[in-house]
Amino acid sequence: MKIALIDSGIGLLAAAAAVRRLRPDADLILASDPDGMPWGPRPPHDLRQRVLATALAAVALEPHALVIACNTATVHALADVKAALEPVIPVTGTVPAVKTAAATGGPIAIWATPATTGSSYQNQLIGRHAAAVSVTQIACPGLADAVQQADPGAISEAVADAARRTPIGVTDVVLGCTHYELVASTIRSALSRPFLREPVLRGSAEAVAAQALRRVSATGTARRGTASLRVLLSGREATLPDAARHYEAGRRLLSAAAVA
């Protein structure tokens, strides 16, 4: 089985590690776009072009399925990528776990990039799945960039700032950017309050990985792989950026590839 994952940067590591946990034998293709990152501030047409180009570069290596491991790319380019690849290659996008969090009864908070916070897309998700609970949207300026650069000081500062603005008593915190899942332990510590129940962090990686694997199984084309790891940076064969080694997900992927 061969699964491709795309993102502008290393946010795809969490979903890739989840795929590897569920299917240790799966070959992985990790395609990011350092030449065009970050995708979020780009005009929608330009963003769609960058996402599609990254997807097509990954597809040239003949995966059985493709995961858009980025919330922003999913919002703007999922339809374009599906139109280009399906039904031959099933495509799975990434959606913040608002529905899952809201099902607990709330109140909940959603941590996301400034561009996503308050957007029509996020507001529609809240209206569709969380209208009956209290929702606080928390913009996290600089956090995705800090994670991408593996800058511990900047990560701590951005997380602490977002935690201060998160209401005490929320039951669940939705991580609305895939980069944030890489620093979940730091976020969890920042949200910890004496004598209060620690909020549950709701990422998307596990659900996205499971959905992608289900769709591959449905095609009947999967084969057993050798747990290889191939990396594309803006279409160029490469290795994982050094920043990936700072995160458990990245180290796990590199270790598994080395054993294979």
Short mmCIF file of C-alpha atoms in Angstrom, two decimals:
data_model
loop_
_atom_site.label_atom_id
_atom_site.label_comp_id
_atom_site.label_asym_id
_atom_site.label_seq_id
_atom_site.Cartn_x
_atom_site.Cartn_y
_atom_site.Cartn_z
CA MET A 1 0.00 0.00 0.00
CA LYS A 2 1.32 3.44 -0.92
CA ILE A 3 -0.17 6.63 0.55
CA ALA A 4 0.75 10.19 -0.45
CA LEU A 5 0.25 13.16 1.84
CA ILE A 6 0.59 16.81 0.88
CA ASP A 7 0.89 20.08 2.79
CA SER A 8 2.75 23.34 2.42
CA GLY A 9 5.16 22.28 5.19
CA ILE A 10 5.66 19.73 7.94
CA GLY A 11 2.08 19.80 9.19
CA LEU A 12 1.59 16.55 7.27
CA LEU A 13 3.80 14.67 9.76
CA ALA A 14 0.96 14.02 12.22
CA ALA A 15 -1.28 12.37 9.62
CA ALA A 16 1.66 10.49 8.11
CA ALA A 17 2.59 9.08 11.52
CA ALA A 18 -1.05 8.09 12.04
CA VAL A 19 -1.07 6.21 8.73
CA ARG A 20 2.13 4.47 9.75
CA ARG A 21 0.64 3.46 13.12
CA LEU A 22 -2.44 2.00 11.43
CA ARG A 23 -0.53 0.34 8.58
CA PRO A 24 3.16 -0.15 9.45
CA ASP A 25 3.70 -1.74 6.05
CA ALA A 26 2.49 1.27 4.05
CA ASP A 27 4.87 3.13 1.78
CA LEU A 28 4.60 6.88 2.31
CA ILE A 29 5.11 9.82 -0.02
CA LEU A 30 5.37 13.16 1.78
CA ALA A 31 5.07 16.10 -0.61
CA SER A 32 5.34 19.68 0.67
CA ASP A 33 5.87 23.04 -0.99
CA PRO A 34 8.62 25.07 0.72
CA ASP A 35 8.92 27.26 -2.38
CA GLY A 36 5.31 28.38 -2.01
CA MET A 37 4.70 28.28 1.73
CA PRO A 38 2.77 29.45 3.58
CA TRP A 39 -0.29 28.70 1.48
CA GLY A 40 -2.76 30.55 3.69
CA PRO A 41 -1.98 34.16 2.68
CA ARG A 42 -1.97 33.36 -1.06
CA PRO A 43 -4.88 34.43 -3.29
CA PRO A 44 -7.31 31.51 -3.70
CA HIS A 45 -6.47 30.91 -7.39
CA ASP A 46 -2.73 30.86 -6.69
CA LEU A 47 -3.23 28.63 -3.66
CA ARG A 48 -5.26 26.13 -5.70
CA GLN A 49 -2.50 26.00 -8.31
CA ARG A 50 0.18 25.34 -5.67
CA VAL A 51 -1.88 22.60 -4.02
CA LEU A 52 -2.69 20.91 -7.32
CA ALA A 53 0.95 21.05 -8.45
CA THR A 54 2.06 19.47 -5.18
CA ALA A 55 -0.58 16.75 -5.54
CA LEU A 56 0.40 15.97 -9.13
CA ALA A 57 4.07 15.72 -8.17
CA ALA A 58 3.13 13.14 -5.53
CA VAL A 59 0.84 11.26 -7.92
CA ALA A 60 3.74 10.80 -10.33
CA LEU A 61 5.08 8.29 -7.78
CA GLU A 62 1.87 6.23 -8.19
CA PRO A 63 0.25 6.22 -4.75
CA HIS A 64 -2.98 4.34 -4.09
CA ALA A 65 -4.49 7.32 -2.25
CA LEU A 66 -3.74 10.95 -1.51
CA VAL A 67 -4.35 12.92 1.69
CA ILE A 68 -4.52 16.73 1.74
CA ALA A 69 -3.08 17.08 5.23
CA CYS A 70 -3.84 20.79 5.50
CA ASN A 71 -7.04 22.55 6.56
CA THR A 72 -6.48 25.60 4.34
CA ALA A 73 -5.68 23.52 1.26
CA THR A 74 -8.74 21.38 1.86
CA VAL A 75 -11.00 24.43 2.03
CA HIS A 76 -9.75 25.99 -1.19
CA ALA A 77 -8.49 23.11 -3.34
CA LEU A 78 -10.13 19.81 -2.38
CA ALA A 79 -12.62 20.04 -5.25
CA ASP A 80 -9.83 20.78 -7.78
CA VAL A 81 -7.68 17.88 -6.59
CA LYS A 82 -10.62 15.48 -6.57
CA ALA A 83 -11.58 16.55 -10.09
CA ALA A 84 -8.05 15.87 -11.30
CA LEU A 85 -7.47 12.53 -9.57
CA GLU A 86 -10.68 10.72 -8.71
CA PRO A 87 -11.94 8.08 -9.20
CA VAL A 88 -8.53 6.61 -10.06
CA ILE A 89 -6.89 7.90 -6.87
CA PRO A 90 -9.14 8.57 -3.86
CA VAL A 91 -8.51 11.93 -2.20
CA THR A 92 -9.13 12.65 1.49
CA GLY A 93 -9.18 16.18 2.88
CA THR A 94 -8.69 17.46 6.43
CA VAL A 95 -11.56 19.01 8.39
CA PRO A 96 -11.23 20.32 11.98
CA ALA A 97 -12.86 18.02 14.52
CA VAL A 98 -15.60 20.52 15.41
CA LYS A 99 -18.38 17.94 15.15
CA THR A 100 -16.61 15.50 17.47
CA ALA A 101 -15.82 18.19 20.03
CA ALA A 102 -19.33 19.64 19.99
CA ALA A 103 -20.87 16.20 20.57
CA THR A 104 -19.52 16.30 24.13
CA GLY A 105 -21.82 19.22 24.95
CA GLY A 106 -19.16 21.91 25.21
CA PRO A 107 -18.19 24.60 25.81
CA ILE A 108 -15.39 24.27 23.26
CA ALA A 109 -12.61 26.36 21.75
CA ILE A 110 -11.12 26.23 18.27
CA TRP A 111 -7.47 27.12 17.82
CA ALA A 112 -6.70 28.08 14.23
CA THR A 113 -4.60 30.40 12.11
CA PRO A 114 -5.64 34.07 11.97
CA ALA A 115 -6.78 33.57 8.36
CA THR A 116 -9.07 30.68 9.30
CA THR A 117 -10.43 32.12 12.56
CA GLY A 118 -13.72 33.84 11.89
CA SER A 119 -13.70 32.76 8.23
CA SER A 120 -16.93 31.81 6.48
CA TYR A 121 -15.65 28.22 6.30
CA GLN A 122 -15.08 27.92 10.04
CA ASN A 123 -18.31 29.75 10.84
CA GLN A 124 -20.20 27.31 8.61
CA LEU A 125 -18.63 24.36 10.43
CA ILE A 126 -19.70 25.83 13.75
CA GLY A 127 -23.19 26.54 12.49
CA ARG A 128 -23.57 23.04 11.09
CA HIS A 129 -22.07 21.04 13.94
CA ALA A 130 -21.79 23.21 17.05
CA ALA A 131 -24.76 25.58 17.05
CA ALA A 132 -26.01 24.14 20.33
CA VAL A 133 -22.79 24.67 22.31
CA SER A 134 -20.66 27.63 23.32
CA VAL A 135 -17.75 28.08 20.90
CA THR A 136 -14.77 30.41 21.27
CA GLN A 137 -12.57 30.93 18.23
CA ILE A 138 -8.91 31.47 19.17
CA ALA A 139 -6.57 32.91 16.55
CA CYS A 140 -2.99 31.69 17.03
CA PRO A 141 -0.71 34.19 15.24
CA GLY A 142 2.76 32.85 14.55
CA LEU A 143 2.18 29.35 15.92
CA ALA A 144 2.21 27.47 12.60
CA ASP A 145 5.35 29.33 11.50
CA ALA A 146 7.05 28.61 14.83
CA VAL A 147 6.23 24.90 14.50
CA GLN A 148 7.48 24.88 10.91
CA GLN A 149 10.78 26.41 12.03
CA ALA A 150 10.99 24.19 15.15
CA ASP A 151 11.61 27.29 17.25
CA PRO A 152 10.93 26.27 20.89
CA GLY A 153 10.85 29.82 22.23
CA ALA A 154 8.43 31.06 19.60
CA ILE A 155 6.26 27.95 20.02
CA SER A 156 6.05 28.44 23.79
CA GLU A 157 5.23 32.12 23.39
CA ALA A 158 2.50 31.56 20.80
CA VAL A 159 0.96 28.67 22.74
CA ALA A 160 1.00 30.60 26.02
CA ASP A 161 -0.69 33.57 24.35
CA ALA A 162 -3.45 31.39 22.88
CA ALA A 163 -3.91 29.55 26.17
CA ARG A 164 -4.39 32.84 28.03
CA ARG A 165 -7.22 33.71 25.64
CA THR A 166 -8.89 30.30 25.95
CA PRO A 167 -11.79 30.45 28.43
CA ILE A 168 -11.34 28.47 31.62
CA GLY A 169 -13.74 25.54 31.70
CA VAL A 170 -13.80 24.56 28.03
CA THR A 171 -14.15 20.81 27.74
CA ASP A 172 -12.54 20.41 24.31
CA VAL A 173 -10.02 22.34 22.20
CA VAL A 174 -10.11 21.72 18.46
CA LEU A 175 -6.72 22.00 16.77
CA GLY A 176 -7.69 23.65 13.50
CA CYS A 177 -4.24 23.55 11.89
CA THR A 178 -2.30 20.35 11.28
CA HIS A 179 0.93 21.97 12.48
CA TYR A 180 -0.58 22.36 15.96
CA GLU A 181 -0.89 18.60 16.44
CA LEU A 182 2.91 18.33 16.44
CA VAL A 183 3.07 20.38 19.66
CA ALA A 184 0.02 18.89 21.38
CA SER A 185 1.94 18.18 24.58
CA THR A 186 3.02 21.82 24.84
CA ILE A 187 -0.56 22.97 24.25
CA ARG A 188 -1.89 20.49 26.80
CA SER A 189 0.52 21.75 29.45
CA ALA A 190 -0.35 25.38 28.75
CA LEU A 191 -4.07 24.65 29.14
CA SER A 192 -3.66 22.76 32.41
CA ARG A 193 -5.31 24.54 35.37
CA PRO A 194 -5.06 23.54 39.05
CA PHE A 195 -8.13 21.65 40.30
CA LEU A 196 -9.81 21.79 36.85
CA ARG A 197 -10.36 19.05 34.33
CA GLU A 198 -7.87 19.29 31.49
CA PRO A 199 -9.59 19.95 28.15
CA VAL A 200 -9.43 17.24 25.51
CA LEU A 201 -7.43 18.18 22.43
CA ARG A 202 -9.18 17.26 19.19
CA GLY A 203 -6.90 16.81 16.20
CA SER A 204 -7.71 15.41 12.77
CA ALA A 205 -4.74 13.15 12.01
CA GLU A 206 -6.15 9.82 13.22
CA ALA A 207 -9.53 10.27 11.55
CA VAL A 208 -7.99 11.42 8.27
CA ALA A 209 -5.56 8.49 8.22
CA ALA A 210 -8.31 5.99 8.94
CA GLN A 211 -10.55 7.44 6.22
CA ALA A 212 -7.76 7.37 3.63
CA LEU A 213 -6.98 3.73 4.44
CA ARG A 214 -10.66 2.79 4.24
CA ARG A 215 -10.88 4.33 0.80
CA VAL A 216 -7.81 2.48 -0.41
CA SER A 217 -9.24 -0.81 0.79
CA ALA A 218 -12.44 -0.05 -1.11
CA THR A 219 -10.54 0.24 -4.41
CA GLY A 220 -9.16 -3.28 -4.17
CA THR A 221 -5.80 -2.11 -5.56
CA ALA A 222 -3.73 -2.02 -2.38
CA ARG A 223 -0.59 -4.11 -2.11
CA ARG A 224 1.78 -4.75 0.74
CA GLY A 225 4.68 -2.32 0.77
CA THR A 226 8.08 -2.10 2.37
CA ALA A 227 7.42 0.86 4.70
CA SER A 228 9.53 3.14 2.54
CA LEU A 229 9.51 6.92 2.91
CA ARG A 230 9.92 9.27 -0.05
CA VAL A 231 9.96 13.05 0.27
CA LEU A 232 9.24 15.71 -2.33
CA LEU A 233 9.96 19.39 -1.69
CA SER A 234 8.20 21.51 -4.32
CA GLY A 235 8.46 18.53 -6.68
CA ARG A 236 12.13 17.75 -5.96
CA GLU A 237 13.26 14.45 -4.43
CA ALA A 238 14.71 15.24 -1.02
CA THR A 239 14.83 14.16 2.61
CA LEU A 240 12.65 15.33 5.47
CA PRO A 241 13.59 18.85 6.62
CA ASP A 242 15.73 18.98 9.74
CA ALA A 243 12.79 20.54 11.61
CA ALA A 244 10.94 17.20 11.36
CA ARG A 245 13.42 15.63 13.77
CA HIS A 246 12.25 17.96 16.54
CA TYR A 247 8.86 16.23 16.69
CA GLU A 248 7.90 12.75 17.80
CA ALA A 249 5.94 12.14 14.59
CA GLY A 250 8.94 13.03 12.46
CA ARG A 251 11.34 10.92 14.48
CA ARG A 252 8.95 7.97 14.35
CA LEU A 253 8.71 8.17 10.56
CA LEU A 254 12.47 8.46 10.13
CA SER A 255 13.08 5.55 12.49
CA ALA A 256 10.60 3.30 10.70
CA ALA A 257 12.08 4.18 7.31
CA ALA A 258 15.58 3.43 8.56
CA VAL A 259 14.50 0.00 9.83
CA ALA A 260 12.81 -0.75 6.50
#
